mmCIF file of C-alpha atoms in Angstrom:
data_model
loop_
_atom_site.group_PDB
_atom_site.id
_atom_site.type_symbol
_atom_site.label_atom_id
_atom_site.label_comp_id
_atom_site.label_asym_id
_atom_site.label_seq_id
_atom_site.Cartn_x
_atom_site.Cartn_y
_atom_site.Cartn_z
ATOM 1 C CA UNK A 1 0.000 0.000 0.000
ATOM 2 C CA UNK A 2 1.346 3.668 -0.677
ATOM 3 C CA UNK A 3 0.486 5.857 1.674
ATOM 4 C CA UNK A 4 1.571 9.604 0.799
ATOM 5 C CA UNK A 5 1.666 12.719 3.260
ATOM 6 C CA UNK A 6 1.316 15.890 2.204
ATOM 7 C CA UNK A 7 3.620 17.888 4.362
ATOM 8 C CA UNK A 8 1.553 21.379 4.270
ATOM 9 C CA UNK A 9 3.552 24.304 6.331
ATOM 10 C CA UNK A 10 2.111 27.591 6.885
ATOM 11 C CA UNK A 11 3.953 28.273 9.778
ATOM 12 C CA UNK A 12 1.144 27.931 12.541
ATOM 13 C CA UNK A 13 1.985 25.485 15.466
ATOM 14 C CA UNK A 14 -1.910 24.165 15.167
ATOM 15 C CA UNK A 15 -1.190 21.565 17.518
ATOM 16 C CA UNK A 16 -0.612 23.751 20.214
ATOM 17 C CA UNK A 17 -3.213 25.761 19.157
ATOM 18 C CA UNK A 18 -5.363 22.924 19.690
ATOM 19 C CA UNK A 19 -3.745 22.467 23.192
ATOM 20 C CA UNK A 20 -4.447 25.558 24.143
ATOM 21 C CA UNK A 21 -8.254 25.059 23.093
ATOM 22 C CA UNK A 22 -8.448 22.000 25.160
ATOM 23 C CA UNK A 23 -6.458 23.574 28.274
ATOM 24 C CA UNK A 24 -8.876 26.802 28.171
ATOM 25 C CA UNK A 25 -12.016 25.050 27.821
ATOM 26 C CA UNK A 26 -10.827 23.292 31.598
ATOM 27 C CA UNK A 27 -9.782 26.945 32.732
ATOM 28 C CA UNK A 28 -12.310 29.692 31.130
ATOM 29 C CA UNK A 29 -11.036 32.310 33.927
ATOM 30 C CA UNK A 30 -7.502 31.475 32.030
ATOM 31 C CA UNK A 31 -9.330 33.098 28.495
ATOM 32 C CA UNK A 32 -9.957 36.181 29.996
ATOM 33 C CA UNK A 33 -7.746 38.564 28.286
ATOM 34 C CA UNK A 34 -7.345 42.370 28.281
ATOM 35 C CA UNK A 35 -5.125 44.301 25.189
ATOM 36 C CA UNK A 36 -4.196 47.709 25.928
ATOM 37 C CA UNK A 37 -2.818 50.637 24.150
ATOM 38 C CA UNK A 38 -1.353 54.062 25.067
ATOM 39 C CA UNK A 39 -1.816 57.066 23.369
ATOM 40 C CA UNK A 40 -0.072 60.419 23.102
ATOM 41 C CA UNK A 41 -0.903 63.752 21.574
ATOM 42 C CA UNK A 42 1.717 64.821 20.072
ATOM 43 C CA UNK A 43 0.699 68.277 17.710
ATOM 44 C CA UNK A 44 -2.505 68.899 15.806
ATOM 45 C CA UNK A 45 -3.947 65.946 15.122
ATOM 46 C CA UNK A 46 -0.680 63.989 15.525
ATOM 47 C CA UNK A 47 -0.784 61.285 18.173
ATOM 48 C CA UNK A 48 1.388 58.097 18.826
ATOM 49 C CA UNK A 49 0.311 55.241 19.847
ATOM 50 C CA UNK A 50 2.392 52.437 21.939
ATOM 51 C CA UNK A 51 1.168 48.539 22.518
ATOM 52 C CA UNK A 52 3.502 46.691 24.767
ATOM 53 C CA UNK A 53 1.655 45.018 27.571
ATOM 54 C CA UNK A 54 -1.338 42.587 27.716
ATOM 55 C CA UNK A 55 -3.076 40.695 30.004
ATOM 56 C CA UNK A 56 -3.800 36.965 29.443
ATOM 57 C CA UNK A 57 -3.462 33.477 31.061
ATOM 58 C CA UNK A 58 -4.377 34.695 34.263
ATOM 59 C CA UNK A 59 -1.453 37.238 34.154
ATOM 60 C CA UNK A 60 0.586 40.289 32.797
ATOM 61 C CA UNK A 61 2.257 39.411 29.541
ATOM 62 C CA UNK A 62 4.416 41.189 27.413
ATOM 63 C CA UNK A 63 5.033 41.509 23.526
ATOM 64 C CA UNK A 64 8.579 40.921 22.448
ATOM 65 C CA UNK A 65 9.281 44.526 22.216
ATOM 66 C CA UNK A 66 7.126 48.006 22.218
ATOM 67 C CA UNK A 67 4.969 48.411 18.934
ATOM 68 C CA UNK A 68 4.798 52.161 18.172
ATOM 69 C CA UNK A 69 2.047 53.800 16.389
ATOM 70 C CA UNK A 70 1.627 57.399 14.543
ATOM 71 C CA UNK A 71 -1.395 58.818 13.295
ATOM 72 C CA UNK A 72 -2.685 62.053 11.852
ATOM 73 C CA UNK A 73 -5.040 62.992 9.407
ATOM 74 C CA UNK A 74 -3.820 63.871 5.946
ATOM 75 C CA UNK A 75 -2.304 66.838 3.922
ATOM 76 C CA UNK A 76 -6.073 67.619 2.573
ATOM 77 C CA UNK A 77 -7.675 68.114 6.290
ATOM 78 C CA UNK A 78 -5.044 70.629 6.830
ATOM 79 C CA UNK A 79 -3.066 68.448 8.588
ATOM 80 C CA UNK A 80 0.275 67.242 8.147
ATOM 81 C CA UNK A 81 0.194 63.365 7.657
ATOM 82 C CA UNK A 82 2.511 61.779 10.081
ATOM 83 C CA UNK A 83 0.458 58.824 10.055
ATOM 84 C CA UNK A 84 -2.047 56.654 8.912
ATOM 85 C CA UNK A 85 -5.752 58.043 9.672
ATOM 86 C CA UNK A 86 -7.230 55.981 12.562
ATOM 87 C CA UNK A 87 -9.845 54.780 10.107
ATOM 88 C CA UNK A 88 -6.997 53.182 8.309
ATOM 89 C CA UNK A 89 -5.693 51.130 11.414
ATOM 90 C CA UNK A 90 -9.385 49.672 11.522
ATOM 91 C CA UNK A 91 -8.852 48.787 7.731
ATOM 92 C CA UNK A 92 -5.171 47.062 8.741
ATOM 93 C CA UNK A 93 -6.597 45.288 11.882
ATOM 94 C CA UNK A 94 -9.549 43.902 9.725
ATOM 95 C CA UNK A 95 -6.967 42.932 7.052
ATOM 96 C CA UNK A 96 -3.874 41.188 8.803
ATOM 97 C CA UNK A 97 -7.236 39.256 11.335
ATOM 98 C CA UNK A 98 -8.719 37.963 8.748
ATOM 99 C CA UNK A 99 -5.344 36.789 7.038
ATOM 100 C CA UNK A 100 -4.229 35.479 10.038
ATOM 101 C CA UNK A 101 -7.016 33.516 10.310
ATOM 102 C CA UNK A 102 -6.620 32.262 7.179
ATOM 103 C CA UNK A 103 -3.264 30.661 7.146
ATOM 104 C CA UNK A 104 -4.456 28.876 10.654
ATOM 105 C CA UNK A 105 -7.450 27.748 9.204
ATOM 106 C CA UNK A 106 -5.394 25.840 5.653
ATOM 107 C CA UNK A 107 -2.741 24.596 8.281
ATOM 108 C CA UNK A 108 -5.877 22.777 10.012
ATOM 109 C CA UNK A 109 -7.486 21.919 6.720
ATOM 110 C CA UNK A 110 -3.814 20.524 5.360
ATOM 111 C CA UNK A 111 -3.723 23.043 2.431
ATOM 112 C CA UNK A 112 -0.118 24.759 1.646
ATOM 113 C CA UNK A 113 -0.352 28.515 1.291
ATOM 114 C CA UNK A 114 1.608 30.246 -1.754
ATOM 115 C CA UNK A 115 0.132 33.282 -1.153
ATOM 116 C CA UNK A 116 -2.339 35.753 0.458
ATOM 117 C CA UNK A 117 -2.900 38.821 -0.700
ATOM 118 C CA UNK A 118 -5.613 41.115 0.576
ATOM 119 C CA UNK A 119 -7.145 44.673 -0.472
ATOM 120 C CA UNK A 120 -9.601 46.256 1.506
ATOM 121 C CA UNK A 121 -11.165 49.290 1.213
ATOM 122 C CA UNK A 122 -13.853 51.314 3.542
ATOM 123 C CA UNK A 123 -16.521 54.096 2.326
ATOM 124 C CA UNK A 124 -16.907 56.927 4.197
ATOM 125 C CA UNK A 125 -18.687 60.134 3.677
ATOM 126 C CA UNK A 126 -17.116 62.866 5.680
ATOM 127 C CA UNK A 127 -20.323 64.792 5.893
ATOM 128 C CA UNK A 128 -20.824 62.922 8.769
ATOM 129 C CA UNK A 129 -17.195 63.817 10.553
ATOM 130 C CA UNK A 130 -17.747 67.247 9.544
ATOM 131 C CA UNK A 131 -21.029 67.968 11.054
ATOM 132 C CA UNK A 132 -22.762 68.514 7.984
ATOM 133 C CA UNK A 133 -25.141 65.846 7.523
ATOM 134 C CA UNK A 134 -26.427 64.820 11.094
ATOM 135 C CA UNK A 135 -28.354 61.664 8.875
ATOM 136 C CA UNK A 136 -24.439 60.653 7.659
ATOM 137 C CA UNK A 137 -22.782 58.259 9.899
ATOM 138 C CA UNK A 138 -19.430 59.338 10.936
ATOM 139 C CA UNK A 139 -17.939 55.637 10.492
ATOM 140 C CA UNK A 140 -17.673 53.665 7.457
ATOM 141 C CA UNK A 141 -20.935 53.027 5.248
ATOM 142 C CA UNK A 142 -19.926 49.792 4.780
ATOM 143 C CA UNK A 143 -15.984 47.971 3.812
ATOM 144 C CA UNK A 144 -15.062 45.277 1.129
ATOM 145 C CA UNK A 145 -12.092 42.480 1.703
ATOM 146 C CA UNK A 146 -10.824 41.275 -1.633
ATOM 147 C CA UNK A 147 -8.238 37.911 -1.089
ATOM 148 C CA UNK A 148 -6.126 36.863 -3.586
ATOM 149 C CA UNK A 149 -5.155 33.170 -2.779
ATOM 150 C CA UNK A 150 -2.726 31.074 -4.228
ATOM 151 C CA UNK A 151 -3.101 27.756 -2.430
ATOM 152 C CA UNK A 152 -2.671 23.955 -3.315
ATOM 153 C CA UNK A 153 -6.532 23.583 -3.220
ATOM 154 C CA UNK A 154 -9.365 24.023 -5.155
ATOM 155 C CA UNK A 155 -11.196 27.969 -5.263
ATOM 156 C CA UNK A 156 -14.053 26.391 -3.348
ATOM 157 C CA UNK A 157 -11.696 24.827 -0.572
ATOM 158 C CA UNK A 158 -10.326 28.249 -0.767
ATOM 159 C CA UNK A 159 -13.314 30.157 0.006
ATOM 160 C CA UNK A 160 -14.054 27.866 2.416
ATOM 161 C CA UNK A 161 -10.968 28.401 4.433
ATOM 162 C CA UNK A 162 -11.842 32.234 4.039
ATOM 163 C CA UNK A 163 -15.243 31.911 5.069
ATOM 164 C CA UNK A 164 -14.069 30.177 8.345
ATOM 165 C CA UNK A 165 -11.374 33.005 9.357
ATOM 166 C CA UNK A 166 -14.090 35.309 9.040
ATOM 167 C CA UNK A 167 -16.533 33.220 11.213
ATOM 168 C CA UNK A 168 -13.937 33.473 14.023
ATOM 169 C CA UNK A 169 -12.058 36.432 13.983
ATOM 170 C CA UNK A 170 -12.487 38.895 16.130
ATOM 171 C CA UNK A 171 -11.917 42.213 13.921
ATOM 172 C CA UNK A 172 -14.507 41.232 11.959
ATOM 173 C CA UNK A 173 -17.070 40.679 14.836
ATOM 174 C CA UNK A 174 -16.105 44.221 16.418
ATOM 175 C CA UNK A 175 -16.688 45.950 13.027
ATOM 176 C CA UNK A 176 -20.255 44.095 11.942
ATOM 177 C CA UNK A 177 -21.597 44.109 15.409
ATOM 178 C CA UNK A 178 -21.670 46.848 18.396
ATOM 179 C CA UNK A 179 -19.158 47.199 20.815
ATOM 180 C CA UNK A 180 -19.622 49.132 23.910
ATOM 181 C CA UNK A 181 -17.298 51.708 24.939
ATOM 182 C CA UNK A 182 -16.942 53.720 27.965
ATOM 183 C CA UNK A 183 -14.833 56.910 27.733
ATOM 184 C CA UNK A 184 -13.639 58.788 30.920
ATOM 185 C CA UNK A 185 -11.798 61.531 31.848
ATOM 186 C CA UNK A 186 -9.732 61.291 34.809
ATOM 187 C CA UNK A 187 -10.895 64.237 37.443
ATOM 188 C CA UNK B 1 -10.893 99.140 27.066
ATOM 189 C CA UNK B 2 -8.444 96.833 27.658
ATOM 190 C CA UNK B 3 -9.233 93.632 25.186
ATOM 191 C CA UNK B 4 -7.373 90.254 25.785
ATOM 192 C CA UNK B 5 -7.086 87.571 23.191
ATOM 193 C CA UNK B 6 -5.927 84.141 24.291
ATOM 194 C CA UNK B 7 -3.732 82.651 21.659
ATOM 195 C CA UNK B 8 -4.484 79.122 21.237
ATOM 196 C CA UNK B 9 -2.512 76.734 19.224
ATOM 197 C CA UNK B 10 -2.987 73.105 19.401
ATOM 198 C CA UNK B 11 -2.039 72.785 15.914
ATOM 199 C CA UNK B 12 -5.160 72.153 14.242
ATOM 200 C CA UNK B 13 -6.199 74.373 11.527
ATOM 201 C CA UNK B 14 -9.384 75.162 12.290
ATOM 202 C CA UNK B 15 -10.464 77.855 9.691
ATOM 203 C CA UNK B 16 -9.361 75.399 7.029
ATOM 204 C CA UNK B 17 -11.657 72.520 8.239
ATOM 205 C CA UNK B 18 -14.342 75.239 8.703
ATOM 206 C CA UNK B 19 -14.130 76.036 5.181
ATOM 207 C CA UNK B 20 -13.799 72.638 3.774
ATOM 208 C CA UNK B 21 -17.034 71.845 5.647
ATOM 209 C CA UNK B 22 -18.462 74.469 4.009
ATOM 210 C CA UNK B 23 -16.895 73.423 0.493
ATOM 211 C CA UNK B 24 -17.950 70.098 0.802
ATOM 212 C CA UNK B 25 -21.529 70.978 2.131
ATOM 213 C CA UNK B 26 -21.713 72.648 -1.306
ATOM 214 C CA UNK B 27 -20.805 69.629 -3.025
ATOM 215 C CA UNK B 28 -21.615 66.401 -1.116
ATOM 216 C CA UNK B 29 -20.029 64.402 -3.823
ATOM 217 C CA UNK B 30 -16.283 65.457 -3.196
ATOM 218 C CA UNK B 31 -17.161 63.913 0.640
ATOM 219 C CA UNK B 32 -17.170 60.739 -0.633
ATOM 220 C CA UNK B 33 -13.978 58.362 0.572
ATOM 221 C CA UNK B 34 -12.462 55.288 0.339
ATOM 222 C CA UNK B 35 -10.010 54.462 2.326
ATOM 223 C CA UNK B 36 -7.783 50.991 1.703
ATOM 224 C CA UNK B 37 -5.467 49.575 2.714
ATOM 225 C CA UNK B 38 -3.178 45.910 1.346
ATOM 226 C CA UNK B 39 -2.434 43.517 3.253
ATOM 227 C CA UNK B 40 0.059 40.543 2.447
ATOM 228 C CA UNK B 41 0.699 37.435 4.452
ATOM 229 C CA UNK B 42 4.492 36.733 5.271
ATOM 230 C CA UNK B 43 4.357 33.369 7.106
ATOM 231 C CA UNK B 44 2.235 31.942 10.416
ATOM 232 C CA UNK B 45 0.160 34.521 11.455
ATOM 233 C CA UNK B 46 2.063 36.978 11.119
ATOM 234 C CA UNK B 47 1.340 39.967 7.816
ATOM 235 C CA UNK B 48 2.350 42.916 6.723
ATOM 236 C CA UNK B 49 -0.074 46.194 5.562
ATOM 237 C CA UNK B 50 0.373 48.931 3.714
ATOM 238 C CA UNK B 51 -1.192 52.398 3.440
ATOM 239 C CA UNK B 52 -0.246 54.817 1.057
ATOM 240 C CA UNK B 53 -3.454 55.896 -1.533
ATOM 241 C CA UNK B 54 -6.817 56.520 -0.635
ATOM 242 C CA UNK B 55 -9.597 58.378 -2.909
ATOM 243 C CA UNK B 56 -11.200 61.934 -1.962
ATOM 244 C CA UNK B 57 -12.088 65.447 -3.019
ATOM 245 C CA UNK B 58 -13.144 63.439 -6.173
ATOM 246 C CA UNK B 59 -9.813 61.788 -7.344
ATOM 247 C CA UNK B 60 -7.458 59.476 -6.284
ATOM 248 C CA UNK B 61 -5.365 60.605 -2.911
ATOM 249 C CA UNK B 62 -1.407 59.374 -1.530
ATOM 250 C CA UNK B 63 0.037 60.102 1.343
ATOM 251 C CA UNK B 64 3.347 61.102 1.980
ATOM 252 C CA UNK B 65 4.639 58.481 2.090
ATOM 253 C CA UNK B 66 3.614 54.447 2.473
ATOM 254 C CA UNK B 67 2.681 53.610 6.195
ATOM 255 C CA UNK B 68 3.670 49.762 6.806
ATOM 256 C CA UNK B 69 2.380 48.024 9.368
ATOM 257 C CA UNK B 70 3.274 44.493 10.850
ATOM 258 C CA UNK B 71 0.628 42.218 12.659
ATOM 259 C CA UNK B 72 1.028 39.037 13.943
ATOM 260 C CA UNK B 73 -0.078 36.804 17.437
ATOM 261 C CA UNK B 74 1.859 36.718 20.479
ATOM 262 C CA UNK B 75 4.212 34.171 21.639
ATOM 263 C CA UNK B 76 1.926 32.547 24.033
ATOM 264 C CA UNK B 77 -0.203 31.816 21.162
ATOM 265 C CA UNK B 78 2.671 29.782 19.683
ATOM 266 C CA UNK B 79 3.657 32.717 17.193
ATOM 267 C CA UNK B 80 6.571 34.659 16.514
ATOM 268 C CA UNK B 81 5.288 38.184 18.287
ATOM 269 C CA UNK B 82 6.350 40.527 14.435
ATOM 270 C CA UNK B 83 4.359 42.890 15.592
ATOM 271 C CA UNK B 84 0.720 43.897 17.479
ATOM 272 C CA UNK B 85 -2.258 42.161 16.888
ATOM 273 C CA UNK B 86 -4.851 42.862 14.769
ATOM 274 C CA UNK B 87 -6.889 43.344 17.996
ATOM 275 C CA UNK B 88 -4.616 45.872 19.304
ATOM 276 C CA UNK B 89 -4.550 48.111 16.106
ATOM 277 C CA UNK B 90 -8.701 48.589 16.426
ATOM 278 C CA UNK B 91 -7.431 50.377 20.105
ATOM 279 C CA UNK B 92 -5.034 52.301 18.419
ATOM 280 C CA UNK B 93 -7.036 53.058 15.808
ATOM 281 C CA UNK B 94 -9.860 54.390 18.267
ATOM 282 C CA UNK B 95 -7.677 55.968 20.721
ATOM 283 C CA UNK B 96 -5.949 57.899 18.176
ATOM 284 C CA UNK B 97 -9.548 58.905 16.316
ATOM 285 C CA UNK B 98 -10.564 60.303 19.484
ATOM 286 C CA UNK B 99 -7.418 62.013 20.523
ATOM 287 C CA UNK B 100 -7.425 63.952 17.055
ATOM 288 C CA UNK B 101 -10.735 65.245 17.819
ATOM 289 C CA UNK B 102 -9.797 66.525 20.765
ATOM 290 C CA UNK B 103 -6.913 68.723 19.865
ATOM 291 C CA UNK B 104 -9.240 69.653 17.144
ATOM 292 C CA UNK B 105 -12.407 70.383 18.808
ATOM 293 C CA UNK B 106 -10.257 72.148 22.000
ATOM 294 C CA UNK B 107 -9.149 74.367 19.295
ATOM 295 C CA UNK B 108 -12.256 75.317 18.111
ATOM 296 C CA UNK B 109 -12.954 76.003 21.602
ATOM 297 C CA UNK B 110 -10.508 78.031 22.257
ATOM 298 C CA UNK B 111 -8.447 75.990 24.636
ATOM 299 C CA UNK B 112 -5.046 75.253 25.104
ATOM 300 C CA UNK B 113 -4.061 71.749 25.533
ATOM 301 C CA UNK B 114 -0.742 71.113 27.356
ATOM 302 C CA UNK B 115 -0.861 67.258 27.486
ATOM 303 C CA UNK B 116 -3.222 64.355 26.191
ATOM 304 C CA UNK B 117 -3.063 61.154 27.329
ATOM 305 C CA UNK B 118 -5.224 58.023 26.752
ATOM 306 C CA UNK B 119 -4.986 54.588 28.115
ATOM 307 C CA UNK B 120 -7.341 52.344 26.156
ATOM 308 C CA UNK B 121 -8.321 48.687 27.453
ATOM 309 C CA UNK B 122 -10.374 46.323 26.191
ATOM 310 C CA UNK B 123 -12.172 42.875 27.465
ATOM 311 C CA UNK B 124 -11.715 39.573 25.451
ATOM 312 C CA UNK B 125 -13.191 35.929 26.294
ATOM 313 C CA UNK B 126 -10.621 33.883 23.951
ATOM 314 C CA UNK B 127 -13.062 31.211 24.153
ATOM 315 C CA UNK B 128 -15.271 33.570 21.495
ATOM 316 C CA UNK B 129 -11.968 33.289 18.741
ATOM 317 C CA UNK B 130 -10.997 29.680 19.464
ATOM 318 C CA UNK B 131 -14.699 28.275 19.290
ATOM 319 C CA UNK B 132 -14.436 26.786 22.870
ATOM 320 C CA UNK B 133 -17.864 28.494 23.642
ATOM 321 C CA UNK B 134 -20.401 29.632 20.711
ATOM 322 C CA UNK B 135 -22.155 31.405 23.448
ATOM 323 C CA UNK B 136 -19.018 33.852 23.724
ATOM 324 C CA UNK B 137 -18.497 36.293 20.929
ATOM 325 C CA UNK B 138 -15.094 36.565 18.756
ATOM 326 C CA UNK B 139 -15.001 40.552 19.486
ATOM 327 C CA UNK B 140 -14.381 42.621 22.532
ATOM 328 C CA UNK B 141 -16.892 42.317 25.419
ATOM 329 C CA UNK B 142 -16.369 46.034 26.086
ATOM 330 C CA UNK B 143 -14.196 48.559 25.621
ATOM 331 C CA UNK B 144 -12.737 51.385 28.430
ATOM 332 C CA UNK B 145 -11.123 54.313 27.250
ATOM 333 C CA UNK B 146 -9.231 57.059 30.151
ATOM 334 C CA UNK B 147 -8.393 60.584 29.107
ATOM 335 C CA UNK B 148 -5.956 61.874 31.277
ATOM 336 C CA UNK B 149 -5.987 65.987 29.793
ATOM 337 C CA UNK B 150 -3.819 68.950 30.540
ATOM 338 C CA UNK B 151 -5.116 71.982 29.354
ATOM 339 C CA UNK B 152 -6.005 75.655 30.045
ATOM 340 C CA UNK B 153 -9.886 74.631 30.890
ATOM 341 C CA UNK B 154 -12.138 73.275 33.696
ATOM 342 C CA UNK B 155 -13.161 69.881 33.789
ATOM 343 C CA UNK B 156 -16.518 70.485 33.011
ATOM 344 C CA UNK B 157 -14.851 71.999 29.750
ATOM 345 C CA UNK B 158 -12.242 69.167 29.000
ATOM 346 C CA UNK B 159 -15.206 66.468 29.518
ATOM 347 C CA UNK B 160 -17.495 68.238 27.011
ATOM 348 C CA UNK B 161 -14.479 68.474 24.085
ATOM 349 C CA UNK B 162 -13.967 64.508 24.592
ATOM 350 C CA UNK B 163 -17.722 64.184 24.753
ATOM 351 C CA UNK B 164 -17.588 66.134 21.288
ATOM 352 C CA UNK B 165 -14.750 64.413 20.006
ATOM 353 C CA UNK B 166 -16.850 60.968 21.245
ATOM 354 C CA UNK B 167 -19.533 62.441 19.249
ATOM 355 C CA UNK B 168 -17.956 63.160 15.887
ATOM 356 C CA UNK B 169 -15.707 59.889 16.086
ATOM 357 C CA UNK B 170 -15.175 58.027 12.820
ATOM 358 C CA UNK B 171 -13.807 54.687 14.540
ATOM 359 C CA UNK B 172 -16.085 55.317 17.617
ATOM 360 C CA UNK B 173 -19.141 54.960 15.401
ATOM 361 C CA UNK B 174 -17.546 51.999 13.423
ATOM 362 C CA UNK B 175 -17.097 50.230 16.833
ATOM 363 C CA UNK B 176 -20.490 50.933 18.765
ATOM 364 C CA UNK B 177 -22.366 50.395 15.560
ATOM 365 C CA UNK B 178 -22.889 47.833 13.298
ATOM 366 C CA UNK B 179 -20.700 47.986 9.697
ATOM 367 C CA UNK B 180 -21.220 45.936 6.942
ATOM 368 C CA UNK B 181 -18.304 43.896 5.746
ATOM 369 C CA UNK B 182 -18.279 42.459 2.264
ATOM 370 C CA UNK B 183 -15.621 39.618 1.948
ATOM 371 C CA UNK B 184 -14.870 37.903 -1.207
ATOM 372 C CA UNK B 185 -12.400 35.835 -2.607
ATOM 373 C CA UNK B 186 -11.266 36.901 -6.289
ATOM 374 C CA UNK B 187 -11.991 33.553 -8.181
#
C-alpha cells in the first residue's frame, strides 16, 4: 500500500493551538484577556500610539518589544500626515485578522499557502465627521475584503478556508456588530 | 478698554476645516472616501499592511509616504510576536480617532491643551476566537477608554471636548455600531 503525506507548512503550530483550546475550555477564567494601548498627543492631530503590555493566562504578559504607532489625518484636512488616519488602522486590523485567520485555518485543513494577498477598502462620507449631515454616519458606510489566494486547493476549498477566518475572527465581529465603549476623563 | 485675546494653538487648523465643511456641504459628492489599505501574508500569522493611496475630493489621494504596518499573534499563542495584533490596532485606531478630535475640537474652543493622554483597554473571552464556547463572541466584550488631559480649561470643559470628540468619532461609530463587511475571494 502507498500511503503519501502531504507535508503542508504555513507556519502555525496548530497543535498547540489545539492544546491551548483543550487547556482553556478546563480553565475559562484562564481566556480572559485584556489588550491595551497608550496614546499620546503629540501636535494637531498627531498622536502616537504604543502597545507593549497585555493581560492573558491569568497574568501580565508582554510583547517581544514596544509596537509604536503614529497617526494624523492627511495633507487635505489641513493636517500634516505623520500617520495613517485611525480609520486606516481599523482597515489594517480587519486585514492582517482575517489573514491570520486564514493561514491557521489551511494549516488545520492541510492546504499549503503560496500566497495571500488582501485589499480592503472602507466608504466613508465625511459629511458625517464634519457635522454637515447629522443623517451621515461618521464611520464607514460599509468595507469590502478582496483575497487573492494562491493555495494547493481548489477555489471552493479556498473560500471555504476564508469563510471560516471570518466566522472566528475577532476584527470582523467588532466591526459588523456593536461594541460598547466607555470613555472617561480622569478628574 | 483693555481687550485680551488668548492665543491658542494646538495645531489644528481650524479655519481650514471650517471652510472645507463648508466646500464640501456645497458639493456632497467630493465627501465621498475610500479608504484601503493591502495587506500581504508573510508566514504563520504573522502579515504585513500597507497604506499609502486613498480616494477623496473626487480623485485618487497618496500620502506622503507608504505607512507599513506588521501584525502578527503573540508568543503565548505559539507565534513569533512581528508585531501587534490585529486586535490591538482597532485600540489604536480608536484611541488615536478620538485624541485627534480633541486637539481639534479644544481648538475650536478656544483651549489650550498642554498634554493628552489616553490609556485604552479592552475585554476579550478567547473562548469567542478559538470556538471553545459559541455562546461567547469573537469581538471585545467592552471597551474602556481614560483621558488623562492637561489643558487651560475646567473639567466640566475638557469632559465636554472629549464628549464632542466621542460624538464626531469616525472609529467610535464603526465600533459601537454595526458595519457591513463584504468579503470575497477573487476567483
Amino acid at each position: 500500500m502507498n500511503t503519501y503525506t502531504k507535508i503542508v507548512d504555513n507556519g502555525v503550530n496548530v497543535p498547540a493551538l489545539l492544546d491551548a483550546r483543550e487547556a482553556l475550555s478546563q480553565a475559562p477564567e484562564a481566556a480572559q484577556f485584556r489588550w491595551r494601548a497608550t496614546c499620546n498627543w503629540i501636535n494637531g492631530t498627531h498622536c502616537q500610539s504604543q502597545v507593549e503590555q497585555f493581560f492573558g493566562l491569568g497574568e501580565d504578559q508582554c510583547h517581544k518589544r514596544c509596537f509604536t504607532f503614529d497617526a494624523d489625518h492627511p495633507e487635505i484636512f489641513a493636517a500634516e500626515d505623520q500617520g495613517a488616519t485611525p480609520v486606516e488602522y481599523v482597515l489594517v486590523g480587519l486585514a492582517s485578522c482575517l489573514t491570520a485567520g486564514v493561514a491557521s485555518v489551511a494549516q488545520h485543513r492541510n492546504i499549503q499557502l503560496n500566497m495571500v494577498k488582501v485589499c480592503i477598502e472602507g466608504d466613508m462620507d465625511i459629511q458625517g465627521i464634519l457635522g454637515i449631515d447629522p443623517d451621515v454616519r461618521n464611520g464607514y458606510r460599509g468595507i469590502r475584503v478582496l483575497f487573492e489566494v494562491d493555495a494547493d486547493a481548489t477555489h471552493e476549498e479556498i473560500e471555504a478556508v476564508v469563510a471560516q477566518s471570518q466566522k472566528r475572527s475577532a476584527v470582523y465581529d467588532i466591526i459588523t456588530n456593536p461594541t460598547p465603549v466607555e470613555v472617561v476623563v480622569r478628574g
